[in-house]
Coordinates of N, CA and C in Angstrom, one line a residue:
M4 N 1.1 -0.9 0.1 CA 0.0 0.0 0.4 C 0.8 1.2 0.3
S5 N 0.4 2.3 -0.7 CA 1.4 3.4 -1.1 C 1.3 4.4 0.4
N6 N 2.2 5.7 0.3 CA 1.9 6.3 1.6 C 0.3 7.2 1.8
Q7 N 0.3 7.1 -0.1 CA -1.0 7.6 -0.1 C -2.2 7.3 0.5
E8 N -2.1 5.4 -0.2 CA -3.5 5.1 0.0 C -3.5 4.9 1.7
D9 N -2.3 5.2 1.9 CA -2.3 4.3 3.5 C -3.0 5.7 4.6
Y10 N -2.1 7.1 4.0 CA -2.9 8.4 4.3 C -4.5 8.8 4.4
I11 N -5.4 8.2 3.3 CA -6.5 8.1 2.9 C -7.0 6.8 4.1
K12 N -6.7 6.3 3.7 CA -7.5 5.0 4.7 C -7.2 5.7 6.2
Q13 N -6.4 6.0 6.7 CA -6.5 6.3 8.4 C -7.1 7.9 7.8
L14 N -6.8 8.6 7.4 CA -8.1 9.6 7.2 C -9.7 9.4 7.4
E15 N -10.0 8.1 6.5 CA -11.6 7.8 6.7 C -11.5 7.4 8.1
Q16 N -10.4 6.4 8.6 CA -10.7 5.7 9.7 C -11.0 7.1 11.1
T17 N -10.2 8.0 11.2 CA -10.3 9.5 11.6 C -12.0 9.9 11.9
I18 N -11.8 10.1 10.4 CA -13.7 11.0 10.3 C -14.5 10.6 10.9
G19 N -14.8 8.6 10.6 CA -15.7 7.9 11.1 C -15.3 7.9 12.9
R20 N -14.5 7.8 13.3 CA -14.3 7.8 15.0 C -14.8 8.9 14.9
F21 N -15.0 10.2 14.7 CA -15.2 11.6 15.0 C -16.9 11.9 14.9
L22 N -17.1 10.8 13.9 CA -18.9 11.5 13.5 C -19.5 10.3 14.8
E23 N -18.9 9.3 15.5 CA -19.8 8.5 16.2 C -20.3 9.2 17.6
P24 N -21.2 9.3 17.7 CA -22.0 10.1 18.7 C -20.9 10.1 20.3
I25 N -20.6 11.3 20.8 CA -20.5 11.6 22.4 C -21.7 11.2 23.5
K26 N -21.7 10.2 24.0 CA -22.6 10.0 25.0 C -22.2 10.1 26.4
G27 N -23.0 10.4 27.5 CA -23.1 10.6 28.6 C -22.1 11.6 29.1
V28 N -22.9 13.0 28.4 CA -22.0 13.8 28.4 C -22.9 14.8 29.5
P29 N -22.8 15.0 31.1 CA -23.4 15.9 32.0 C -24.2 17.1 31.6
F30 N -26.0 17.4 30.9 CA -26.3 18.5 31.0 C -25.4 19.8 31.1
P31 N -24.7 19.7 32.6 CA -24.6 21.1 33.0 C -23.1 21.3 32.8
V32 N -22.6 20.2 32.2 CA -21.0 20.6 31.6 C -21.3 21.1 29.9
A33 N -22.1 20.8 29.7 CA -22.4 21.4 28.0 C -22.7 23.0 28.2
I34 N -23.8 23.2 29.0 CA -24.0 24.4 29.0 C -23.2 25.3 29.5
K35 N -22.2 25.2 30.7 CA -20.9 26.0 31.3 C -20.0 26.1 30.1
A36 N -19.9 25.2 29.3 CA -19.0 25.2 28.0 C -19.6 26.2 27.3
L37 N -20.4 26.0 26.6 CA -21.3 27.1 25.7 C -21.2 28.4 26.2
T38 N -22.3 28.4 27.3 CA -22.7 29.5 28.0 C -22.0 30.4 28.6
G39 N -20.7 29.9 29.3 CA -20.4 29.8 30.0 C -21.3 30.2 32.5
C40 N -22.5 30.0 32.1 CA -23.4 29.9 33.5 C -23.5 28.8 33.5
K41 N -23.9 28.9 35.1 CA -24.5 27.3 35.4 C -25.7 26.7 35.7
V42 N -25.8 25.5 35.7 CA -26.9 24.9 35.9 C -27.2 24.2 37.4
L43 N -27.7 25.3 37.9 CA -28.3 25.0 40.0 C -28.5 23.8 39.5
D44 N -28.1 23.1 41.1 CA -29.2 22.2 41.3 C -30.4 22.3 42.1
F45 N -31.4 21.9 42.0 CA -32.9 21.9 41.9 C -33.1 21.4 43.4
N46 N -32.8 21.5 44.2 CA -33.6 20.9 45.7 C -34.8 21.4 46.0
P47 N -35.4 20.2 46.0 CA -37.1 20.6 46.3 C -37.4 20.9 47.3
A48 N -36.3 20.1 48.8 CA -36.3 20.6 50.4 C -36.3 21.8 50.9
L49 N -35.8 22.5 50.0 CA -35.1 24.2 50.5 C -36.9 24.9 50.4
D50 N -37.2 25.4 51.3 CA -38.7 25.9 51.1 C -38.7 27.4 50.2
Q51 N -37.4 28.1 49.7 CA -37.5 29.0 48.6 C -38.1 28.2 47.4
N52 N -37.3 26.8 47.5 CA -37.6 25.7 45.8 C -38.8 25.1 46.4
K53 N -39.5 25.0 47.5 CA -40.9 24.5 47.7 C -41.7 25.0 47.0
K54 N -41.9 26.9 47.2 CA -43.0 28.0 47.0 C -42.6 27.9 45.4
L55 N -41.5 28.0 45.1 CA -41.4 27.8 43.6 C -42.2 26.6 42.6
L56 N -41.8 25.5 43.6 CA -42.2 24.3 43.1 C -44.1 23.9 42.8
E57 N -44.2 24.8 44.1 CA -45.8 24.8 43.8 C -46.3 26.0 43.4
Q58 N -45.7 27.1 42.6 CA -46.1 27.8 42.0 C -46.1 27.3 40.5
L59 N -45.1 26.4 40.1 CA -45.1 26.0 38.8 C -45.9 24.8 38.7
S60 N -46.2 24.0 39.4 CA -46.9 23.2 39.6 C -48.5 23.9 39.1
E61 N -49.2 24.7 40.0 CA -50.1 25.5 39.9 C -50.7 25.8 38.6
A62 N -49.5 26.5 37.8 CA -49.2 27.1 36.5 C -49.2 25.9 35.7
A63 N -48.5 24.6 35.7 CA -48.9 23.5 34.7 C -50.4 22.8 35.0
Q64 N -50.3 23.2 35.8 CA -52.2 22.4 36.4 C -53.2 23.7 35.6
L65 N -53.5 24.9 36.1 CA -54.2 25.5 35.8 C -53.7 25.9 33.6
G66 N -52.4 26.1 33.3 CA -52.3 25.7 31.8 C -52.9 24.5 31.0
G67 N -52.7 23.5 31.5 CA -53.4 22.2 31.1 C -54.9 22.5 30.9
Q68 N -55.2 22.9 32.1 CA -56.8 23.0 32.1 C -57.3 23.6 30.6
N69 N -56.7 25.1 30.7 CA -57.1 25.5 29.8 C -56.8 25.4 28.2
A70 N -55.6 24.0 28.1 CA -55.3 23.8 26.9 C -56.1 23.1 26.6
F71 N -56.6 22.1 27.3 CA -57.8 21.2 27.6 C -58.9 21.3 27.1
H72 N -59.6 22.2 27.3 CA -60.5 23.1 27.3 C -60.8 23.8 25.7
E73 N -59.3 24.4 25.0 CA -59.3 25.0 23.9 C -59.1 24.1 22.8
G74 N -58.3 22.9 23.4 CA -57.6 22.3 22.5 C -56.1 22.5 21.5
I75 N -55.5 21.8 21.0 CA -54.3 21.9 20.4 C -54.5 21.9 19.1
F76 N -54.3 21.9 18.0 CA -54.7 21.9 16.5 C -53.3 21.5 15.6
T77 N -52.7 20.6 15.8 CA -51.5 20.4 15.1 C -51.8 19.3 14.5
A78 N -50.5 18.9 13.5 CA -50.1 17.3 13.0 C -49.9 16.6 14.1
R79 N -48.8 16.9 14.4 CA -48.6 15.5 15.4 C -48.3 16.0 16.7
P80 N -48.1 15.3 18.0 CA -48.1 15.8 19.2 C -46.9 16.2 19.6
N81 N -45.7 15.6 18.6 CA -44.6 16.5 19.6 C -44.3 18.2 18.7
E82 N -45.2 18.4 18.2 CA -45.5 19.7 17.3 C -46.4 20.7 18.1
A83 N -46.9 20.2 19.6 CA -48.0 20.4 20.3 C -47.2 21.4 21.3
G84 N -45.8 20.9 21.7 CA -45.0 21.9 22.5 C -45.3 23.3 22.1
N85 N -45.0 23.8 21.0 CA -44.9 25.3 20.4 C -46.5 25.9 20.8
H86 N -47.4 25.1 20.8 CA -48.6 25.8 20.8 C -49.2 26.0 22.3
I87 N -48.6 24.8 23.1 CA -49.2 24.9 24.4 C -48.4 26.1 25.1
E88 N -47.1 26.5 24.7 CA -46.7 27.3 25.6 C -47.2 28.9 25.6
P89 N -48.1 29.1 24.8 CA -48.8 30.4 25.4 C -50.1 30.5 26.7
F90 N -50.1 28.9 26.9 CA -51.1 28.6 27.6 C -50.1 28.4 28.9
I91 N -48.8 28.0 29.1 CA -48.3 27.9 30.3 C -47.8 29.0 30.6
V92 N -47.0 29.8 29.6 CA -46.5 31.6 30.1 C -47.8 32.2 30.7
A93 N -49.0 32.4 30.2 CA -50.2 33.0 30.8 C -50.3 32.4 32.5
A94 N -50.5 31.5 32.3 CA -50.8 30.5 33.7 C -49.7 31.1 34.4
L95 N -48.1 30.7 33.9 CA -47.2 31.0 35.3 C -47.3 32.5 35.5
R96 N -47.9 33.5 34.6 CA -47.8 35.0 34.9 C -48.9 35.1 35.9
Y97 N -50.1 34.2 35.9 CA -51.4 34.4 36.8 C -51.0 33.5 38.0
V98 N -49.8 32.9 38.0 CA -49.7 32.6 39.9 C -48.5 33.4 40.3
G99 N -48.1 34.3 39.8 CA -47.1 35.3 40.3 C -46.0 35.1 40.0
L100 N -45.6 34.6 38.6 CA -44.3 34.8 38.3 C -43.8 35.5 37.0
K101 N -42.5 36.1 37.2 CA -42.3 36.9 35.6 C -41.5 35.7 34.8
A102 N -42.5 35.8 33.7 CA -42.4 34.9 32.3 C -42.5 35.1 31.4
D103 N -41.4 35.0 30.3 CA -41.4 35.6 29.0 C -40.4 34.6 28.2
K104 N -40.5 35.1 26.6 CA -39.4 34.7 25.8 C -38.1 34.6 26.6
P105 N -37.0 33.8 26.4 CA -35.3 34.6 27.2 C -35.0 35.6 26.0
T106 N -34.2 36.5 27.1 CA -33.8 37.9 26.6 C -31.7 37.1 26.4
S107 N -31.3 37.3 24.9 CA -30.2 36.7 24.6 C -29.7 37.6 25.2
K108 N -27.8 37.2 25.1 CA -27.0 38.3 25.5 C -26.8 39.6 24.7
S109 N -27.1 39.6 23.6 CA -27.4 40.5 22.9 C -28.8 41.5 23.2
G110 N -29.7 41.4 24.1 CA -30.8 41.7 24.9 C -31.8 41.3 23.8
K111 N -31.7 40.5 23.0 CA -32.9 40.2 21.9 C -33.5 39.2 22.8
K112 N -35.0 39.1 22.2 CA -35.9 38.0 22.6 C -36.1 37.0 21.7
K113 N -35.7 36.1 21.9 CA -35.4 35.0 20.9 C -36.4 33.8 21.0
A114 N -36.9 33.1 20.0 CA -38.0 32.1 20.3 C -37.3 30.6 20.2
A115 N -36.6 30.7 19.1 CA -36.4 29.4 18.5 C -35.0 28.9 19.5
G116 N -35.3 27.8 19.6 CA -33.9 26.9 20.6 C -34.2 26.9 21.6
Y117 N -33.5 25.7 22.1 CA -33.3 26.1 23.7 C -32.8 27.4 24.4
P118 N -33.6 27.7 25.9 CA -34.6 26.9 26.5 C -36.2 27.8 25.5
D119 N -37.4 27.4 25.8 CA -38.6 27.6 25.3 C -39.1 29.5 26.2
I120 N -38.7 29.3 27.6 CA -39.3 30.5 28.4 C -38.3 30.5 29.5
Q121 N -37.8 31.9 29.8 CA -37.1 31.7 30.9 C -38.5 32.7 31.9
I122 N -38.4 32.2 33.4 CA -38.5 32.4 34.7 C -38.2 33.4 35.9
V123 N -38.8 34.2 36.1 CA -38.0 34.8 37.3 C -39.2 35.0 38.5
D124 N -38.7 34.7 39.7 CA -39.5 34.4 40.3 C -39.6 35.6 41.8
E125 N -40.2 35.8 42.5 CA -40.1 37.7 43.5 C -39.2 37.3 44.2
G126 N -38.1 36.3 44.2 CA -36.9 36.4 45.4 C -36.1 36.7 44.1
G127 N -36.1 36.3 42.8 CA -34.7 36.8 41.9 C -34.4 36.0 41.5
I128 N -35.0 34.5 41.4 CA -34.7 33.3 41.4 C -34.7 32.8 39.7
V129 N -33.7 32.4 38.8 CA -34.2 32.2 37.0 C -34.3 30.6 37.1
V130 N -35.3 30.6 36.7 CA -35.7 29.4 35.7 C -35.9 29.5 34.1
Y131 N -34.8 28.9 33.7 CA -35.2 28.3 32.0 C -35.7 27.4 32.0
M132 N -36.8 27.2 31.4 CA -38.2 25.5 30.5 C -38.3 26.2 29.9
D133 N -38.4 24.6 29.6 CA -39.1 23.9 28.1 C -40.3 22.9 28.3
C134 N -40.9 23.6 27.5 CA -42.3 22.7 27.4 C -42.4 21.6 26.0
K135 N -42.6 20.6 26.6 CA -42.7 19.6 25.8 C -43.8 18.8 25.8
T136 N -44.3 17.8 25.1 CA -45.8 16.8 24.8 C -45.3 16.0 23.8
Y137 N -46.0 15.5 24.8 CA -45.7 13.6 24.2 C -47.7 12.8 24.3
N138 N -46.9 11.9 23.2 CA -48.3 10.8 23.2 C -47.6 9.6 24.4
T139 N -48.4 9.2 24.5 CA -48.1 8.2 25.6 C -47.7 7.0 25.0
L140 N -47.9 6.8 24.1 CA -47.2 5.0 23.3 C -46.0 5.8 22.8
T141 N -45.4 7.3 23.0 CA -44.0 7.4 22.7 C -42.9 8.1 23.9
K142 N -44.0 7.8 25.1 CA -43.1 8.7 26.0 C -41.8 7.4 25.9
D143 N -41.5 6.6 26.0 CA -40.3 5.9 26.5 C -39.6 5.5 24.6
Q144 N -39.7 6.0 23.9 CA -39.5 5.5 22.8 C -37.5 6.4 22.5
T145 N -37.0 5.9 21.7 CA -35.5 6.8 22.1 C -34.8 7.7 20.8
F146 N -36.0 7.9 20.0 CA -35.7 8.9 18.9 C -35.2 10.5 19.5
R147 N -34.8 11.4 19.2 CA -34.7 12.8 19.4 C -35.8 13.5 20.2
T148 N -36.1 13.7 21.3 CA -36.9 14.6 21.5 C -36.5 16.5 22.1
F149 N -35.5 16.0 22.6 CA -34.8 17.6 23.2 C -33.4 17.9 22.7
Y150 N -33.4 18.9 22.2 CA -31.8 19.3 22.0 C -31.5 20.5 21.5
F151 N -30.0 21.4 22.0 CA -29.8 22.7 21.9 C -28.3 23.1 20.8
S152 N -28.1 24.0 20.3 CA -27.1 23.7 20.0 C -26.4 24.9 20.3
P153 N -25.0 25.1 19.9 CA -24.1 26.4 20.1 C -24.6 27.8 19.6
S154 N -24.3 28.7 19.8 CA -25.2 29.7 19.3 C -24.0 30.9 19.7
K155 N -23.9 31.8 18.9 CA -23.0 33.2 18.8 C -23.9 34.5 19.9
D156 N -25.2 34.1 20.2 CA -26.2 34.5 20.9 C -26.4 34.0 21.8
P157 N -25.6 33.4 22.2 CA -26.8 32.4 23.2 C -28.4 32.8 24.5
K158 N -29.1 32.0 24.8 CA -30.3 32.8 25.0 C -30.3 32.4 26.9
I159 N -29.2 31.9 26.9 CA -28.8 31.1 28.7 C -27.4 32.6 28.8
T160 N -28.0 33.0 30.0 CA -27.5 34.4 30.1 C -26.9 34.5 31.7
R161 N -27.8 33.3 32.6 CA -28.1 33.8 34.4 C -27.1 32.3 34.4
D162 N -26.3 32.0 35.7 CA -27.0 31.0 36.1 C -28.1 30.7 36.6
A163 N -28.8 29.8 36.4 CA -30.0 29.5 37.0 C -30.8 27.6 37.1
F164 N -31.6 27.3 37.7 CA -32.3 26.6 37.4 C -33.0 25.9 35.6
H165 N -32.5 24.7 35.4 CA -32.8 24.2 34.3 C -34.1 22.9 34.9
L166 N -35.3 23.7 34.0 CA -36.7 22.6 33.9 C -37.3 22.3 33.2
L167 N -37.6 21.1 33.0 CA -38.8 20.8 31.7 C -40.3 20.7 32.5
M168 N -41.3 21.0 31.8 CA -42.5 21.1 32.1 C -43.0 19.8 30.4
S169 N -43.5 18.9 31.1 CA -44.2 18.1 29.9 C -45.8 17.5 30.3
F170 N -46.6 17.5 28.7 CA -47.5 17.2 29.1 C -48.3 16.0 28.3
E171 N -48.7 15.0 28.8 CA -49.0 13.9 28.1 C -50.2 14.7 27.1
L172 N -50.4 14.0 26.0 CA -51.8 14.4 25.0 C -52.2 12.9 24.7
D173 N -53.5 13.5 24.7 CA -55.0 12.6 24.0 C -55.5 13.1 22.8
T174 N -56.5 13.0 21.9 CA -57.1 13.1 21.6 C -58.9 13.3 21.7
A175 N -59.4 14.6 21.3 CA -60.8 14.9 21.3 C -61.0 15.7 20.2
E176 N -62.3 16.1 20.4 CA -62.9 17.1 19.1 C -63.2 18.1 20.2
R177 N -62.8 19.3 19.6 CA -62.8 20.7 19.7 C -63.5 21.7 18.6
K178 N -64.1 22.0 18.9 CA -64.4 23.1 17.8 C -65.0 22.1 16.2
G179 N -65.6 21.0 16.5 CA -65.8 20.4 15.4 C -64.6 19.8 14.8
K180 N -63.9 19.9 15.2 CA -62.2 19.6 14.4 C -61.2 18.7 15.7
K181 N -60.4 17.5 14.8 CA -59.8 17.0 15.9 C -59.0 17.6 16.9
A182 N -58.6 17.5 18.1 CA -57.4 18.3 18.9 C -56.7 17.3 19.5
F183 N -55.8 17.6 20.2 CA -54.9 17.4 20.7 C -55.2 18.0 22.3
I184 N -55.5 17.6 23.2 CA -55.9 18.1 24.6 C -54.9 17.0 25.9
P185 N -54.1 17.7 26.7 CA -53.2 17.5 27.8 C -54.2 16.7 28.4
I186 N -53.3 15.6 29.1 CA -54.3 14.4 30.1 C -53.7 14.7 31.4
S187 N -52.3 15.2 31.7 CA -51.2 14.9 32.7 C -49.8 16.0 32.3
W188 N -49.9 16.6 33.3 CA -48.4 17.1 33.3 C -47.0 16.4 34.2
Q189 N -46.1 17.1 34.3 CA -44.8 16.1 34.8 C -43.5 17.7 34.4
I190 N -43.0 18.0 36.0 CA -42.3 18.7 36.3 C -40.7 18.2 36.6
Y191 N -39.8 18.2 35.7 CA -38.7 17.5 35.5 C -37.9 18.7 36.2
T192 N -36.2 18.2 36.7 CA -35.4 19.2 36.8 C -33.8 18.5 35.6
L193 N -33.0 19.3 34.9 CA -32.5 18.6 33.6 C -31.1 18.9 34.8
D194 N -31.0 19.2 35.9 CA -29.4 19.1 36.1 C -29.3 17.5 36.7
K195 N -29.2 16.5 36.2 CA -29.2 15.4 36.2 C -28.6 14.8 34.9
L196 N -29.3 15.7 33.7 CA -29.7 15.0 32.7 C -28.2 14.8 31.7
L197 N -28.0 13.4 31.2 CA -26.9 13.3 30.4 C -27.1 13.3 29.0
I198 N -26.7 14.1 28.4 CA -27.1 14.1 26.7 C -25.6 13.4 25.9
Q199 N -26.3 13.3 24.5 CA -25.1 13.0 23.9 C -25.1 13.9 22.6
V200 N -23.7 13.9 22.1 CA -23.3 14.9 20.8 C -23.3 14.7 19.6
K201 N -24.2 14.4 18.9 CA -23.7 13.9 17.2 C -23.5 14.8 16.3
H202 N -22.4 13.8 15.7 CA -21.9 14.7 14.6 C -22.7 15.2 13.3
E203 N -22.5 16.1 12.2 CA -22.8 15.8 11.2 C -22.4 16.9 10.2
F204 N -21.8 16.1 8.7 CA -22.0 16.9 7.6 C -22.5 18.1 7.2
N205 N -22.3 19.0 6.6 CA -23.8 20.0 6.0 C -23.1 21.0 5.2
A206 N -24.0 21.5 4.6 CA -23.9 22.5 3.3 C -24.6 23.4 3.5
S207 N -24.6 24.4 3.0 CA -25.2 25.4 2.4 C -26.1 25.3 0.8
N208 N -27.3 26.1 0.6 CA -28.0 26.4 -0.4 C -26.3 26.7 -1.5
R209 N -25.9 27.6 -1.0 CA -25.1 28.3 -2.0 C -23.7 27.5 -2.1
E210 N -23.5 26.4 -1.3 CA -22.7 25.3 -1.5 C -23.4 24.5 -2.5
L211 N -24.4 24.1 -2.3 CA -25.1 23.1 -3.0 C -25.1 23.3 -4.9
Y212 N -25.4 25.1 -5.1 CA -26.2 25.1 -5.9 C -25.2 26.0 -6.8
T213 N -23.8 24.6 -7.4 CA -22.9 25.7 -7.8 C -23.4 25.7 -9.5
K214 N -22.6 26.2 -10.2 CA -22.4 25.9 -11.8 C -22.2 25.1 -12.0
E215 N -20.9 24.6 -11.6 CA -19.5 23.7 -11.7 C -20.6 22.6 -11.5
A216 N -21.0 22.2 -10.7 CA -21.5 21.1 -10.2 C -23.1 20.6 -11.2
L217 N -23.9 21.8 -11.7 CA -24.9 21.5 -12.6 C -24.5 21.0 -13.7
L218 N -25.6 19.6 -13.8 CA -25.6 18.7 -15.1 C -26.4 18.7 -16.0
A219 N -28.1 19.4 -15.5 CA -29.1 19.7 -16.8 C -29.8 20.5 -15.9
E220 N -30.5 21.4 -16.5 CA -31.8 22.2 -16.0 C -33.0 22.5 -17.3
G221 N -34.0 22.9 -16.6 CA -34.9 23.4 -17.4 C -36.3 23.9 -17.0
R222 N -36.6 24.4 -18.0 CA -37.8 25.4 -17.2 C -39.2 24.3 -16.9
I223 N -40.4 24.8 -16.1 CA -41.6 23.6 -16.0 C -42.3 25.3 -16.9
R224 N -42.9 25.0 -17.7 CA -44.5 26.0 -18.3 C -45.3 25.0 -18.5
K225 N -46.2 26.1 -19.0 CA -48.0 25.9 -18.4 C -48.1 25.4 -19.2

């Protein structure tokens, strides 16, 4: 085997290893590395955390009930998370918590990406929270449902609790149409979450659609 062939083989093997997912990464380590902010441990035994958890639970119940009566109209259960968020934000404010889209490092309010909601209680405690929905049959499946990516303008700017509020969905008729309705809720802390990093290759439209790579083209006429 020539030096060039040996080099190519080693390169292929190296890239193959690089693309293997890195598993078991502590979520707090990833957040600290990407944002410089700490994920605080949520101890439910502390008095201040007990009150906060009571308020969050009340908001989950209230927001869930309102969504139950109104119905969520979307194609798939996992897409309902975005639609239930306004119900939850309204309920969080109702129970006395400040809740809004997170303000990024540059001062912009950003909707896309993790986390969905930034909460501040009366004592100044900050909580970053994601809203998720799931179908009962898919709760224990292993496909990806939670993810976040590095950003030059991160939405996480404070040391804070990181929580997940999830809703189990069923279907029912609302306003004469099929709708998803929440039938239970859960609140999880993410401070013990283990995540994985999955690498990928990608290209932009500018890189895909080059004159050099064009083989044929045509126009579609009426």
